[in-house]
Short mmCIF file of C-alpha atoms in Angstrom, two decimals:
data_model
loop_
_atom_site.label_atom_id
_atom_site.label_comp_id
_atom_site.label_asym_id
_atom_site.label_seq_id
_atom_site.Cartn_x
_atom_site.Cartn_y
_atom_site.Cartn_z
CA MET A 28 36.30 -9.17 -14.21
CA ALA A 29 34.98 -10.20 -17.62
CA ALA A 30 34.45 -7.40 -20.08
CA THR A 31 30.78 -6.45 -20.15
CA ILE A 32 29.69 -4.58 -23.23
CA VAL A 33 26.12 -3.37 -23.62
CA ARG A 34 24.66 -2.40 -26.95
CA LEU A 35 22.10 0.29 -26.31
CA SER A 36 20.00 1.96 -28.93
CA HIS A 37 20.02 5.76 -29.11
CA PHE A 38 16.55 5.87 -27.57
CA SER A 39 17.48 3.49 -24.73
CA ALA A 40 20.49 5.65 -23.93
CA LEU A 41 18.26 8.75 -23.93
CA LEU A 42 15.79 7.03 -21.59
CA LEU A 43 18.50 5.98 -19.15
CA PHE A 44 20.21 9.37 -19.15
CA ALA A 45 16.90 11.20 -18.69
CA PHE A 46 15.91 8.90 -15.82
CA PHE A 47 19.12 9.21 -13.82
CA ALA A 48 19.62 12.93 -14.48
CA SER A 49 15.98 13.71 -13.53
CA LEU A 50 16.35 11.70 -10.33
CA ALA A 51 19.45 13.64 -9.28
CA LEU A 52 18.11 17.07 -10.28
CA ALA A 53 14.82 16.49 -8.43
CA CYS A 54 16.71 15.47 -5.29
CA LEU A 55 18.99 18.50 -5.50
CA THR A 56 16.40 21.16 -6.14
CA GLN A 57 13.24 20.07 -4.31
CA ARG A 58 12.65 19.60 -0.59
CA THR A 59 9.59 17.37 -0.20
CA THR A 60 8.95 13.91 -1.66
CA VAL A 61 5.86 15.01 -3.60
CA GLU A 62 7.73 17.95 -5.13
CA ARG A 63 10.62 15.66 -6.07
CA ILE A 64 8.37 13.14 -7.80
CA ARG A 65 6.59 15.90 -9.73
CA TYR A 66 9.85 17.58 -10.70
CA ALA A 67 11.49 14.29 -11.72
CA ALA A 68 8.49 13.31 -13.88
CA TRP A 69 8.39 16.73 -15.56
CA SER A 70 12.15 16.79 -16.08
CA PHE A 71 12.09 13.26 -17.52
CA PHE A 72 9.31 14.22 -19.93
CA LEU A 73 11.19 17.36 -21.04
CA PHE A 74 14.43 15.42 -21.58
CA LEU A 75 12.57 13.03 -23.89
CA ALA A 76 10.49 15.67 -25.67
CA ILE A 77 13.45 17.99 -26.32
CA GLY A 78 15.75 15.10 -27.29
CA ILE A 79 13.26 13.71 -29.79
CA GLY A 80 12.47 17.23 -31.02
CA ILE A 81 16.14 18.02 -31.67
CA GLY A 82 16.47 14.62 -33.37
CA TRP A 83 13.70 15.47 -35.80
CA LEU A 84 15.14 18.96 -36.39
CA MET A 85 18.44 17.36 -37.42
CA TYR A 86 16.74 14.75 -39.60
CA PRO A 87 16.95 16.84 -42.83
CA LEU A 88 20.71 17.27 -42.31
CA SER A 89 21.27 13.52 -42.60
CA HIS A 90 19.37 13.20 -45.91
CA MET B 4 12.97 57.76 -1.44
CA ASN B 5 13.98 57.29 2.18
CA ASP B 6 12.59 60.03 4.46
CA ASN B 7 14.35 58.83 7.56
CA PRO B 8 17.64 57.10 6.80
CA GLY B 9 18.54 56.90 10.49
CA ASN B 10 15.94 54.17 11.15
CA GLU B 11 17.35 51.97 8.41
CA VAL B 12 20.81 52.07 9.94
CA ILE B 13 19.44 51.04 13.35
CA ALA B 14 17.49 48.15 11.80
CA SER B 15 20.54 46.81 9.95
CA GLU B 16 22.58 46.94 13.15
CA ALA B 17 19.94 45.03 15.09
CA GLN B 18 19.92 41.96 12.81
CA PRO B 19 23.10 40.30 11.52
CA SER B 20 23.25 39.97 7.77
CA PRO B 21 22.57 36.50 6.26
CA THR B 22 26.21 36.34 5.14
CA VAL B 23 27.50 36.78 8.68
CA ALA B 24 25.05 34.16 9.97
CA THR B 25 26.12 31.69 7.26
CA HIS B 26 29.81 32.12 8.07
CA ALA B 27 29.06 31.52 11.74
CA ALA B 28 27.20 28.30 10.86
CA VAL B 29 30.12 27.05 8.78
CA ARG B 30 32.49 27.70 11.67
CA ALA B 31 30.10 25.91 14.01
CA ASN B 32 30.33 22.62 12.12
CA PRO B 33 33.92 21.59 11.45
CA LEU B 34 32.67 18.31 9.95
CA ALA B 35 31.11 20.05 6.94
CA MET B 36 34.23 19.76 4.77
CA PRO B 37 35.05 16.11 5.72
CA MET B 38 31.43 15.24 4.92
CA ALA B 39 31.70 16.91 1.53
CA ILE B 40 34.91 14.96 0.81
CA ALA B 41 33.20 11.73 1.91
CA ALA B 42 30.26 12.58 -0.36
CA TRP B 43 32.67 13.07 -3.25
CA MET B 44 34.62 9.86 -2.58
CA VAL B 45 31.56 7.62 -2.20
CA PRO B 46 28.35 8.99 -3.77
CA GLY B 47 25.66 9.38 -1.11
CA LEU B 48 27.98 8.81 1.87
CA GLY B 49 27.86 12.47 2.93
CA HIS B 50 24.08 12.45 3.04
CA LEU B 51 24.12 9.11 4.88
CA MET B 52 26.37 10.64 7.54
CA LEU B 53 23.85 13.49 7.79
CA ARG B 54 21.04 10.90 8.26
CA ARG B 55 19.43 11.73 4.91
CA ARG B 56 18.99 8.12 3.82
CA GLY B 57 16.53 8.80 1.00
CA ARG B 58 18.76 11.40 -0.60
CA ALA B 59 21.83 9.22 -0.07
CA ILE B 60 20.25 6.26 -1.87
CA THR B 61 18.98 8.48 -4.69
CA PHE B 62 22.36 10.10 -5.28
CA PHE B 63 24.17 6.77 -5.16
CA ALA B 64 21.68 5.25 -7.61
CA ALA B 65 21.92 8.21 -9.99
CA VAL B 66 25.73 8.41 -9.98
CA ALA B 67 26.22 4.64 -10.10
CA GLY B 68 23.62 4.28 -12.85
CA LEU B 69 25.19 6.97 -15.02
CA ALA B 70 28.79 5.86 -14.41
CA VAL B 71 28.28 2.11 -14.85
CA THR B 72 26.12 2.63 -17.94
CA GLY B 73 28.85 4.84 -19.36
CA TYR B 74 31.51 2.22 -18.67
CA VAL B 75 29.59 -0.68 -20.19
CA MET B 76 28.93 1.50 -23.25
CA ARG B 77 32.73 1.81 -23.44
CA GLY B 78 32.92 5.54 -22.93
CA ASN B 79 36.24 7.35 -22.77
CA VAL B 80 37.78 7.92 -19.32
CA PHE B 81 40.03 10.99 -19.29
CA PRO B 82 43.43 10.58 -17.59
CA LEU B 83 44.99 13.07 -15.15
CA ARG B 84 47.57 14.34 -17.59
CA SER B 85 46.38 15.79 -20.84
CA ASN B 86 47.81 18.20 -23.40
CA ASP B 87 44.31 19.34 -24.32
CA PRO B 88 42.35 21.76 -22.06
CA PHE B 89 39.18 19.86 -22.92
CA GLY B 90 40.93 16.69 -21.75
CA THR B 91 41.64 18.37 -18.41
CA LEU B 92 37.99 19.43 -18.14
CA GLY B 93 36.99 15.88 -19.00
CA PHE B 94 39.27 14.57 -16.24
CA LEU B 95 37.74 16.97 -13.70
CA ALA B 96 34.24 15.86 -14.65
CA ASP B 97 35.14 12.15 -14.62
CA ALA B 98 37.05 12.36 -11.32
CA GLY B 99 33.94 13.89 -9.76
CA SER B 100 32.41 10.43 -9.51
CA GLY B 101 34.96 9.51 -6.81
CA VAL B 102 35.22 5.78 -6.25
CA PHE B 103 33.66 5.03 -9.64
CA TYR B 104 36.53 6.86 -11.33
CA LEU B 105 39.13 4.99 -9.27
CA PHE B 106 37.62 1.65 -10.30
CA SER B 107 36.96 2.61 -13.91
CA ARG B 108 39.40 -0.06 -15.13
CA VAL B 109 37.37 -2.71 -13.34
CA PHE B 110 34.07 -1.57 -14.78
CA GLU B 111 35.49 -0.97 -18.25
CA ALA B 112 37.72 -4.00 -18.69
CA ALA B 113 37.29 -3.92 -22.47
CA GLY B 114 38.65 -0.36 -22.68
CA PRO B 115 37.03 2.63 -24.37
CA ASP B 116 35.70 2.53 -27.91
CA VAL B 117 34.53 5.89 -29.18
CA SER B 118 34.49 4.80 -32.81
CA ARG B 119 30.80 3.99 -32.32
CA ALA B 120 28.02 6.34 -31.17
CA ALA B 121 27.46 4.22 -28.04
CA GLY B 122 31.01 4.81 -26.87
CA ASP B 123 30.62 8.53 -27.43
CA TYR B 124 27.38 8.53 -25.43
CA GLY B 125 29.19 6.55 -22.73
CA THR B 126 31.76 9.35 -22.41
CA ARG B 127 28.92 11.81 -21.68
CA PHE B 128 27.34 9.42 -19.16
CA ILE B 129 30.62 9.13 -17.23
CA ALA B 130 31.13 12.92 -17.21
CA ALA B 131 27.50 13.49 -16.15
CA ALA B 132 27.96 11.02 -13.26
CA GLY B 133 30.92 13.07 -12.02
CA VAL B 134 29.10 16.39 -12.30
CA VAL B 135 26.03 15.01 -10.49
CA ASN B 136 28.27 13.70 -7.71
CA ILE B 137 30.04 17.05 -7.34
CA LEU B 138 26.62 18.73 -7.01
CA SER B 139 25.59 16.17 -4.39
CA ALA B 140 28.83 16.80 -2.45
CA ILE B 141 28.09 20.55 -2.48
CA ASP B 142 24.56 19.76 -1.28
CA ALA B 143 25.97 17.67 1.59
CA TYR B 144 28.35 20.49 2.51
CA GLU B 145 25.54 23.04 2.58
CA ILE B 146 23.34 20.79 4.73
CA ALA B 147 26.20 20.13 7.14
CA SER B 148 26.97 23.84 7.41
CA GLY B 149 23.34 24.73 8.04
CA ARG B 150 22.69 26.61 4.83
CA ARG B 151 20.09 24.09 3.63
CA SER B 152 17.69 21.80 5.39
#
């Protein structure tokens, strides 16, 4: 198999991780489809918001 | 304050405790453990055997997505033997993804490269895939043993 290397930006990696992790957590913790969709959407939003928030908090450390 | 402790004793004797009921359910389904092992080996297979197709597809997609993304980002795959306790923990997390760990060499033909941030992120993706799959295997076990619906 040929070596496949993907160059993802930090934000793309965050999006992918948030998507897959939210999907799994929603399926594990909620029972109905509607609850799962709501939970996954909320979890995805929180992953992004907290990730970006922590990024900005660390911004002064890199300058 | 309990004015009549005798009634409480009678009530607790009448109904079996949830723990006793759970143990009975586990004994009733000898396939619970094989299903959990199947769920660990192939993400989603345990739920598929339990006729939970939606959950099976979701777990497979989540574990495959995390693991394959981690491999193509050239994340580090921890080997079985390690001198470092964190390496052992890393192995346990990585091995949780079952078949994706066994075929990690196929997915990551270029080998790991943690000198870049992407490779470091890839390491976390691979570990997260394993942890998610272990949780899904526990979920399959609990459904098979009647603890969850």
